[in-house]
Coordinates of C-alpha atoms and ligand atoms in Angstrom, one line a residue:
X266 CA -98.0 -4.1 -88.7
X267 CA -95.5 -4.7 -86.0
X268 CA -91.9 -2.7 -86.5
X269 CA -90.0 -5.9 -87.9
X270 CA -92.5 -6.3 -90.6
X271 CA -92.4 -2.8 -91.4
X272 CA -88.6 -2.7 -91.8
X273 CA -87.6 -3.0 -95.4
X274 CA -83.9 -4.6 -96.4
X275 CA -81.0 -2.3 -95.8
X276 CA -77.8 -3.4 -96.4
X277 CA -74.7 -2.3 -94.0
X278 CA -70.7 -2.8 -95.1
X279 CA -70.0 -5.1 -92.7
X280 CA -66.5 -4.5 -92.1
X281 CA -67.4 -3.9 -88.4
X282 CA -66.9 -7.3 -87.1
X283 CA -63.1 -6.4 -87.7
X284 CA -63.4 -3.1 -85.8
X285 CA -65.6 -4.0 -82.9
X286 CA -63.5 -5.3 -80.4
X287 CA -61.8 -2.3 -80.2
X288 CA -64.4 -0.6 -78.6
X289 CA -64.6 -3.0 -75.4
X290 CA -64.1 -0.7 -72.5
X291 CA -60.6 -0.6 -70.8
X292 CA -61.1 -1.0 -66.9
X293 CA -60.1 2.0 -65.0
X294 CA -59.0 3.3 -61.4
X295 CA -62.7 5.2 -61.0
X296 CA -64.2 2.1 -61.6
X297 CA -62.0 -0.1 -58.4
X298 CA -62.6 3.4 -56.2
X299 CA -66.6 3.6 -56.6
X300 CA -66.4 -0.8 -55.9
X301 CA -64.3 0.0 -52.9
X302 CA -66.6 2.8 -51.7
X303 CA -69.7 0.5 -52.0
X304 CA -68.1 -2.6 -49.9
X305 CA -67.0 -0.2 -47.2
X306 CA -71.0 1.0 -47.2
X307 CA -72.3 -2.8 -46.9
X308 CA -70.0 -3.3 -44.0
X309 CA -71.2 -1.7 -41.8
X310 CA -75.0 -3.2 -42.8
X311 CA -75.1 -5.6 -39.8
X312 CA -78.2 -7.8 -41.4
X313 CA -80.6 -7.7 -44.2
X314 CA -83.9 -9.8 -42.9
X315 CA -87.4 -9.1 -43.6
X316 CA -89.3 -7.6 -46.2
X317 CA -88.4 -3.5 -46.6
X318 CA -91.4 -1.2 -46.1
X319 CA -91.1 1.9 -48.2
X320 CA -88.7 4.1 -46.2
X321 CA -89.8 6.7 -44.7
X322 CA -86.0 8.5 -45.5
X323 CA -84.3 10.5 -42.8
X324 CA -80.7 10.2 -41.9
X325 CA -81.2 10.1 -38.3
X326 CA -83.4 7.3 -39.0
X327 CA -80.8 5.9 -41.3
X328 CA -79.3 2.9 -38.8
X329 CA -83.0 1.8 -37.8
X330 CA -83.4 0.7 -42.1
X331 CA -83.5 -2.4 -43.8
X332 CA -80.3 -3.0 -44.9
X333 CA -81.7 -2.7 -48.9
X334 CA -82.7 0.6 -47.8
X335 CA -79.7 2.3 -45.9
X336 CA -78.5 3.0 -48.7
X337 CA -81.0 5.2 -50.1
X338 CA -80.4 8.5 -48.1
X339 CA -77.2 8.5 -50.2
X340 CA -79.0 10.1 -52.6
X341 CA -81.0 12.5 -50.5
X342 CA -80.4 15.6 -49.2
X343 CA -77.6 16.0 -51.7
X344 CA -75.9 19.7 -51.1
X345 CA -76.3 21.5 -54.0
X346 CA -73.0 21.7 -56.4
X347 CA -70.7 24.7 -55.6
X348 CA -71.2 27.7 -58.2
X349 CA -69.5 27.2 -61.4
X350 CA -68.9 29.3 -63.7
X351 CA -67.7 26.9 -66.7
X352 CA -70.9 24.7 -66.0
X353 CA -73.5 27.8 -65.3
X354 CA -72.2 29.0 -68.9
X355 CA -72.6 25.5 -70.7
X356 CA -76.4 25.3 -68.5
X357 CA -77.1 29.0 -70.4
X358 CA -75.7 27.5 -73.9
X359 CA -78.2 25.1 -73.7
X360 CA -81.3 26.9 -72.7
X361 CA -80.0 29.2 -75.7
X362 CA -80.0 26.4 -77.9
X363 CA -82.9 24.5 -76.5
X364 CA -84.7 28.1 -77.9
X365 CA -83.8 27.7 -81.3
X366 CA -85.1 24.8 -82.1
X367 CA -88.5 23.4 -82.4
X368 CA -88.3 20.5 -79.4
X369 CA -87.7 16.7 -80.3
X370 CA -91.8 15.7 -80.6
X371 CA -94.7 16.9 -82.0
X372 CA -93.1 20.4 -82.2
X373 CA -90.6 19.3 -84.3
X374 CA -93.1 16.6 -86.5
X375 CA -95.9 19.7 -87.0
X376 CA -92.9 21.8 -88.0
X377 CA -91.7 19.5 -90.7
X378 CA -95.8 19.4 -91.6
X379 CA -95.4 22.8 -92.0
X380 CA -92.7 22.4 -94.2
X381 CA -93.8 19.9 -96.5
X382 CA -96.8 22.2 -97.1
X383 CA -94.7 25.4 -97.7
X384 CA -92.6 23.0 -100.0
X385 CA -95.7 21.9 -101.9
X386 CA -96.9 25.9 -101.9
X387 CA -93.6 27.0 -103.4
X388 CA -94.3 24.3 -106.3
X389 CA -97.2 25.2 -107.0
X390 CA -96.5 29.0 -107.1
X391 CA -93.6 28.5 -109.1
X392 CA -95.3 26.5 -112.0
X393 CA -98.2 29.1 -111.7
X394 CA -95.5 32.1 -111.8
X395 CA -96.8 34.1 -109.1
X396 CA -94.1 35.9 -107.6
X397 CA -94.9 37.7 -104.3
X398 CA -96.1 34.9 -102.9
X399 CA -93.1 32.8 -103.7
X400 CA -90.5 34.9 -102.0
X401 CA -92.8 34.4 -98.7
X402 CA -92.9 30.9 -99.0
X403 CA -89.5 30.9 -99.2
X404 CA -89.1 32.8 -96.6
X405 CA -91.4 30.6 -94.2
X406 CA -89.3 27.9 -95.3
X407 CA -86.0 29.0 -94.2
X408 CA -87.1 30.0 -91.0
X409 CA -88.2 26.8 -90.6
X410 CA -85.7 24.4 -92.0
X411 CA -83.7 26.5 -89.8
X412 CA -85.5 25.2 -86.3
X413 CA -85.3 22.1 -87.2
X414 CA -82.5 20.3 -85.1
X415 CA -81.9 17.6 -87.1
X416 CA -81.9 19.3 -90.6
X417 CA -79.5 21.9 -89.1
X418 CA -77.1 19.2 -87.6
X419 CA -76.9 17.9 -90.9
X420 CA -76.7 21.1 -93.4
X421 CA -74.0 22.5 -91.2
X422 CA -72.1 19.1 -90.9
X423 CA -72.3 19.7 -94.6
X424 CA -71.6 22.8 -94.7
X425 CA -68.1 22.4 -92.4
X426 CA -67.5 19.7 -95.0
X427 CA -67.3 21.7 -97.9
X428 CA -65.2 24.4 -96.5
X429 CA -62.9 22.3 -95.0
X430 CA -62.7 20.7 -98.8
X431 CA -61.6 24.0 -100.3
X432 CA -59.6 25.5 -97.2
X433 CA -61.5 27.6 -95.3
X434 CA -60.6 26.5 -91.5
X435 CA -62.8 29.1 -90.2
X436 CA -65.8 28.9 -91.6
X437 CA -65.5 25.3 -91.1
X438 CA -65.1 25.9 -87.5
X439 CA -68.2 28.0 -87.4
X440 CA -70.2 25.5 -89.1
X441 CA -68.9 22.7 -86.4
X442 CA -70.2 25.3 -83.7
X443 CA -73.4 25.4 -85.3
X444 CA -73.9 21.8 -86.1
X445 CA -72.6 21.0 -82.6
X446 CA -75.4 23.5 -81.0
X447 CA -78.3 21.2 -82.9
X448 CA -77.0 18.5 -82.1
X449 CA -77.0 19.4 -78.4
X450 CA -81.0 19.2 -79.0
X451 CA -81.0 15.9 -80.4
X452 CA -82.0 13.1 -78.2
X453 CA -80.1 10.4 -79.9
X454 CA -76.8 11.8 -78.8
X455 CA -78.4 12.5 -75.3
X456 CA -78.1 9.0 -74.3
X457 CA -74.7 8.5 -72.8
X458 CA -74.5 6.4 -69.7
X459 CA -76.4 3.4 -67.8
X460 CA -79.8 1.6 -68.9
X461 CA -81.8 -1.6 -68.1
X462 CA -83.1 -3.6 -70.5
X463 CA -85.2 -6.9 -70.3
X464 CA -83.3 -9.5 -72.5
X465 CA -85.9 -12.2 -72.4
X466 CA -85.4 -15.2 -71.0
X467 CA -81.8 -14.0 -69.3
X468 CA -84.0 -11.3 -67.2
X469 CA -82.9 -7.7 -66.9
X470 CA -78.9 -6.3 -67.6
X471 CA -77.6 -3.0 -67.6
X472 CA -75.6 -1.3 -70.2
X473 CA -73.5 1.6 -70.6
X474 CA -74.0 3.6 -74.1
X475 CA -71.2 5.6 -75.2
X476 CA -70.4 7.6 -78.8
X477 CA -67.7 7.9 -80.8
X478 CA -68.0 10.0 -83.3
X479 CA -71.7 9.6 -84.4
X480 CA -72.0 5.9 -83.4
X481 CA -73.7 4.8 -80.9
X482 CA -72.0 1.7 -78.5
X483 CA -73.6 0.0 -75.8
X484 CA -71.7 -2.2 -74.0
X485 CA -73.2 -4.5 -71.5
X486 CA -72.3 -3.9 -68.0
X487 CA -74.0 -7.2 -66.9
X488 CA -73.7 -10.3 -69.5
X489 CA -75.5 -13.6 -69.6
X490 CA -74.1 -16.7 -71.3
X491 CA -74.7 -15.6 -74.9
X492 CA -73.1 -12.3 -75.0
X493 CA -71.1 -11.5 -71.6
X494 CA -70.5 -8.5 -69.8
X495 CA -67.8 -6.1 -71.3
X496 CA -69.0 -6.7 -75.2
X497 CA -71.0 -4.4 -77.1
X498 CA -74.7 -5.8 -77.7
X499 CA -75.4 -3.3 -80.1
X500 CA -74.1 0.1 -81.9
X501 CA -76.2 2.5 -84.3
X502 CA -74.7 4.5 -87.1
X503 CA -76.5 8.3 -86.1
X504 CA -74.5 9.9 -88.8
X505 CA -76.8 12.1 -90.5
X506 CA -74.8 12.2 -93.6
X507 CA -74.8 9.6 -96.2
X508 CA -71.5 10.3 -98.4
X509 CA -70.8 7.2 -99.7
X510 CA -67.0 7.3 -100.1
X511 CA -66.2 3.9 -100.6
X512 CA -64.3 4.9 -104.0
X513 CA -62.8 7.8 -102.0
X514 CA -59.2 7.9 -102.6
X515 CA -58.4 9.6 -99.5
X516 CA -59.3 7.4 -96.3
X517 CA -58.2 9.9 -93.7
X518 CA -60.8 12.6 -95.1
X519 CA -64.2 13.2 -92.3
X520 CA -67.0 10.5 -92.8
X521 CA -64.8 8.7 -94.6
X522 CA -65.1 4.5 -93.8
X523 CA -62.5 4.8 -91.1
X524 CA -64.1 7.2 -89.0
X525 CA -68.0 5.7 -89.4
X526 CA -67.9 1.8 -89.5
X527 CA -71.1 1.3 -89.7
X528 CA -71.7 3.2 -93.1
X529 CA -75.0 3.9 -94.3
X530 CA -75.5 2.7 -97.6
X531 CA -79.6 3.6 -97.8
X532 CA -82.1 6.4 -97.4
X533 CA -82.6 7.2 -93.2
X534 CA -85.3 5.3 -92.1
X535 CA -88.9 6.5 -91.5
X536 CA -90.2 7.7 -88.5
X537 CA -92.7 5.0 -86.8
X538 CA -96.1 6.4 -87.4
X539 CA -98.1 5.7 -83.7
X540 CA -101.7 4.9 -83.5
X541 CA -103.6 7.8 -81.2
X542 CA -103.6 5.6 -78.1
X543 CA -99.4 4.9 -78.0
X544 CA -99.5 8.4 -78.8
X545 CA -101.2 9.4 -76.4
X546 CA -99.0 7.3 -74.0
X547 CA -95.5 8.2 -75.0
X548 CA -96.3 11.8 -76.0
X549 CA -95.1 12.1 -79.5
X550 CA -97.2 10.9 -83.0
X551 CA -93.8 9.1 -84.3
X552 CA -90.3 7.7 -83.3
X553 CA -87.6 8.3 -85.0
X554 CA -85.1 5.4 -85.6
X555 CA -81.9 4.9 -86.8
X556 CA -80.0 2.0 -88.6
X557 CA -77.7 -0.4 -86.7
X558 CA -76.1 -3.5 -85.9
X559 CA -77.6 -5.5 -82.5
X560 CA -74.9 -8.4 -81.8
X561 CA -76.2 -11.9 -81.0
X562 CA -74.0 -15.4 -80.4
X563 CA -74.4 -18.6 -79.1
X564 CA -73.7 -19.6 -75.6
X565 CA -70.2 -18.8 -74.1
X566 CA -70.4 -16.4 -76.9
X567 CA -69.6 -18.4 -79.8
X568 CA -70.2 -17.5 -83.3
X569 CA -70.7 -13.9 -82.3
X570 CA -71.7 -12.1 -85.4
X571 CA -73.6 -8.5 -86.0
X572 CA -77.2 -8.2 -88.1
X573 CA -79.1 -5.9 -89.0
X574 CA -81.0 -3.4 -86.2
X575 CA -83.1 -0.3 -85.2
X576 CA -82.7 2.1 -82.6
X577 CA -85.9 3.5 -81.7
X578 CA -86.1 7.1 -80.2
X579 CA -89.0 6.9 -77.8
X580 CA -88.2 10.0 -75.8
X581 CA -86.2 11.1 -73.0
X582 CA -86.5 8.5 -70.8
X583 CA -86.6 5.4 -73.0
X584 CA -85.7 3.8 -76.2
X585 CA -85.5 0.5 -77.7
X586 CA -83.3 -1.8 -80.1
X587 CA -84.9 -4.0 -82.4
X588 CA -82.3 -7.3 -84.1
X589 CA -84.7 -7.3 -86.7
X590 CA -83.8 -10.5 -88.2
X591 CA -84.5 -12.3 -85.1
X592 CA -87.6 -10.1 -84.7
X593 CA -86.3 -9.5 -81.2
X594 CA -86.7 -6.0 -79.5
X595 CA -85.6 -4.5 -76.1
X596 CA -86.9 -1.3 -74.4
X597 CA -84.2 0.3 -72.1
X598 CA -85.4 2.6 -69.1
X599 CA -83.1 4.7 -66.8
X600 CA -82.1 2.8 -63.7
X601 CA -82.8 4.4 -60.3
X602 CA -79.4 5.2 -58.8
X603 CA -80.3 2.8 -56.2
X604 CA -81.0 -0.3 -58.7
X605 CA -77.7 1.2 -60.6
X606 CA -75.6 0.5 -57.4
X607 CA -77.3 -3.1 -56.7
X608 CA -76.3 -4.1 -60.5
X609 CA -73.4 -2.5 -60.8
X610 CA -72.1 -4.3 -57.6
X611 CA -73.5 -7.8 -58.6
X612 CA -71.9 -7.6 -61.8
X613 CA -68.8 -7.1 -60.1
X614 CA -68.4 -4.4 -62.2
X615 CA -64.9 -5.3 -64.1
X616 CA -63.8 -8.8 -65.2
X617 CA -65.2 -11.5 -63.4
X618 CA -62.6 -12.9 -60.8
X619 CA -61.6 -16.7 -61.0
X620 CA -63.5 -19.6 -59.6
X621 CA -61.0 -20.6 -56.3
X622 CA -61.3 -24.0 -55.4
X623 CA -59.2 -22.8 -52.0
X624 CA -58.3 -19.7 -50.8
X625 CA -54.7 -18.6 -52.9
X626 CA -51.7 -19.1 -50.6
X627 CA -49.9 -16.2 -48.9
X628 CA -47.2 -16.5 -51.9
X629 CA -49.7 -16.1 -54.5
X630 CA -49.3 -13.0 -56.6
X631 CA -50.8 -9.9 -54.9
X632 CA -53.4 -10.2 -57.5
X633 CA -54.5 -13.3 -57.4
X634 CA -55.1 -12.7 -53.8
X635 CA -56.7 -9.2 -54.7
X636 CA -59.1 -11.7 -57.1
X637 CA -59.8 -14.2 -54.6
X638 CA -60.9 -11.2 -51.8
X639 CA -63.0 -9.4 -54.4
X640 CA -65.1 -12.7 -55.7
X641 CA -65.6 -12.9 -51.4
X642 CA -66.9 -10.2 -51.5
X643 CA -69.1 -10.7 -54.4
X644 CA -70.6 -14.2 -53.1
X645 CA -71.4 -12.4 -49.4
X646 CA -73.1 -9.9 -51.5
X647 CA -74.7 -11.5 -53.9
X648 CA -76.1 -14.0 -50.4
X649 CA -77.2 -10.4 -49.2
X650 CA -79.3 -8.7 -51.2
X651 CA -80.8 -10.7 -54.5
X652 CA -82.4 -7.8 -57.2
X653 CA -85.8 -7.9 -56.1
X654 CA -88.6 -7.5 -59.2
X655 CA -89.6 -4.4 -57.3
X656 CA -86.1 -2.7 -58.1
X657 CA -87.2 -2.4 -61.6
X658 CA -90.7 -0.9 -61.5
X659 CA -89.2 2.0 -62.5
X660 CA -88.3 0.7 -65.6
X661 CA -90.9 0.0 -68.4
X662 CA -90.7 -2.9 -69.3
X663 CA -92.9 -3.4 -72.3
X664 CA -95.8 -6.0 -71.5
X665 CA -97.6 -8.2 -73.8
X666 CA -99.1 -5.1 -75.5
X667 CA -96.0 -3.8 -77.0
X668 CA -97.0 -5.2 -80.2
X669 CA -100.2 -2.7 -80.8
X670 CA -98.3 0.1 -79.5
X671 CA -96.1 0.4 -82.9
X672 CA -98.4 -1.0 -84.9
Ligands
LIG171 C1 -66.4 23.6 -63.3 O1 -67.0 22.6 -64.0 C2 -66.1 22.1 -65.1 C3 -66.9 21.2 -65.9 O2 -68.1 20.9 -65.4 C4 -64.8 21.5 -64.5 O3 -64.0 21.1 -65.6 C5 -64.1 22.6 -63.7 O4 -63.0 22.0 -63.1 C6 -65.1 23.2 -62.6 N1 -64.4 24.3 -62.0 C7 -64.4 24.4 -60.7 C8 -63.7 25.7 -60.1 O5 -64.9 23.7 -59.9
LIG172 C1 -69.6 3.8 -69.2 O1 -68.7 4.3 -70.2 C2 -68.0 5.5 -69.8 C3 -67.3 6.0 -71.0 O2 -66.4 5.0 -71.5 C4 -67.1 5.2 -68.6 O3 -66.4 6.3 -68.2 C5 -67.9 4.6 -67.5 O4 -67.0 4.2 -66.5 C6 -68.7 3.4 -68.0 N1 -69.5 3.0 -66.9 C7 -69.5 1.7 -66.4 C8 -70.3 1.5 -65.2 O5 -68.7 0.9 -66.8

């Protein structure tokens, strides 16, 4: 049984098409300084001819490189950051926090096991009346339920709920600490930032995932002629609360419709139950997955429009988004910084600049002319070094077998 068939219906309240558009990213200053820094890098790269062997990196060697490769030592040799308090404190939070909970994986799936057992145990002792042994179980349980990352996140969202319902700001706040210390462990929020993805046909494109709030946005960095850069291919609502507060007179109150568009109307989804060999690969018996929206359109993005989607938790390193009507699925990997760089700078990383017939004239606005030198720019680059297939070996891909490895 492959994912799609496996999904049943869930319904979503749609009134995210309104909403969208307001997450496209706004182009910042960082964004022209790190373009401006990578031109000033490919100047001085007199040539790029002939095949790169692996580089043996040095800097001293550095000028003797392949053009594709001078810019690897970049990332070598890196001095280590300069003592911080602020960040050594935040590193020790986590390793704290990383302690209290069972890790995202087996640890956490034999733990919940565990639980349903205990659960089962405490049933059966309480029909059968036997005391002792229930205040054990119970016991066992809490201990438990209190490892579990996911359960916590959830209770203690709960929890900060409630008190802020009846008034009571600090114990609200403490349960926000607490909620925001599992969540920490949680890879779904971990997933900020860049990540290539094979769109079929339209070949590889980054993305950039962001959150707000509890949803998940991923914007594409690079676009093709369905959905362009800038636009958000797909979002996923991560909210582990289900408060349904579409008769909730008071809009402005926490989960209410305004601050989670994409509002869960169903039970969470089930984990994807892996057959020994993809367990074996991936490391975990299950993925976890989470309701969403994956946007599709026609070309030059016409009748854009949301359906239904999964994100799939596969680990660290990876995940995947599945438009499940269209029975379409995409596995993301973590660029290499080096492949980051190459896409970022072929996507021209902001809004594409105009098509110039001729060069603007010396009135043209200073932006125009700003346009015209940065699509040079692009064109010489894109000449110099195309993406090479071997950029993305570090990303997996899926091959023809991904089908058997979520059966
Ligand atoms: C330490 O790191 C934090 C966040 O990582 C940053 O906001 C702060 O400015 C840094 N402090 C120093 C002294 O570098
Ligand atoms: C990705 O999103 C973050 C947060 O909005 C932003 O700061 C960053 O510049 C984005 N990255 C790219 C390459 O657009």
């Amino acid at each position: 049984m492959t994912i799609v068939q496996n999904l049943s219906v869930f319904v979503f309240v749609v009134a995210l098409t309104q909403t969208a558009s307001s997450f496209v990213p706004q182009r910042s200053p960082v964004q022209k300084t790190f373009l401006s820094r990578i031109f000033l890098g490919s100047q001085n790269i007199p040539d790029a001819h002939g095949e790169s062997p692996k580089p043996t990196v040095s800097v001293t060697g550095y000028s003797s490189l392949p053009a594709q490769d001078r810019r690897q030592p970049e990332f070598q040799n890196l001095e280590p950051l300069p003592e911080n308090e602020t960040r050594q404190q935040r590193i020790d939070r986590e390793t704290r926090n990383r302690d209290c909970f069972a890790e995202f994986g087996d640890d956490l799936w034999n733990l919940r096991d565990a639980m349903n057992d205990w659960s089962r145990q405490l049933i059966s002792s309480l029909a059968s009346g036997t005391v002792d042994f229930e205040s054990d179980v119970r016991e066992k349980l809490r201990q438990a339920e209190a490892r579990d990352p996911e359960l916590v996140y959830m209770l203690a969202l709960a929890d900060a709920h409630e008190a802020k319902t009846q008034g009571q700001y600090e114990s609200a706040k403490a349960h926000e600490e607490r909620a925001q210390a599992a969540r920490s462990c949680l890879p779904q929020f971990q997933l900020d930032g860049l990540w290539v993805g094979k769109y079929g046909s339209h070949g590889y494109e980054m993305i950039n995932v962001t959150y707000v709030g509890d949803t998940l946005i991923a914007t594409k960095i690079t676009g093709d002629k369905n959905v362009p850069r800038g636009e958000i291919t797909f979002q996923a609502d991560l909210h582990p609360l289900c408060i349904d507060s579409s008769n909730h007179p008071d809009a402005n109150k926490p989960f209410s419709k305004s601050s989670s568009p994409l509002h869960k109307m169903t039970e969470p989804l089930q984990p994807i139950q892996l057959t020994d060999k993809a367990a074996r690969k991936w490391g975990t018996r299950q993925l976890s997955r989470y309701g969403g929206l994956g946007q599709v359109a026609e070309e030059g993005f016409r009748n854009h429009q949301y359906m239904d989607g999964q994100l799939i938790i596969i680990g660290d390193g990876y995940f995947s988004f599945a438009w499940v009507p269209i029975e379409q699925q995409i596995f993301f990997g973590r660029p290499s910084p080096e492949l980051a760089l190459k896409m970022l700078k072929n996507s021209g990383i902001s809004k594409v600049p105009g098509i110039f017939d001729q060069p603007p004239s010396i009135d043209a606005h200073v932006e125009t002319q700003k346009e015209y030198a940065m699509r040079c720019l692009e064109l010489t680059d894109e000449h110099r070094d195309e993406v090479g297939n071997n950029d993305f070996s570090c990303i997996w891909t899926g091959s023809d077998a991904d089908e058997c490895y979520f059966e």
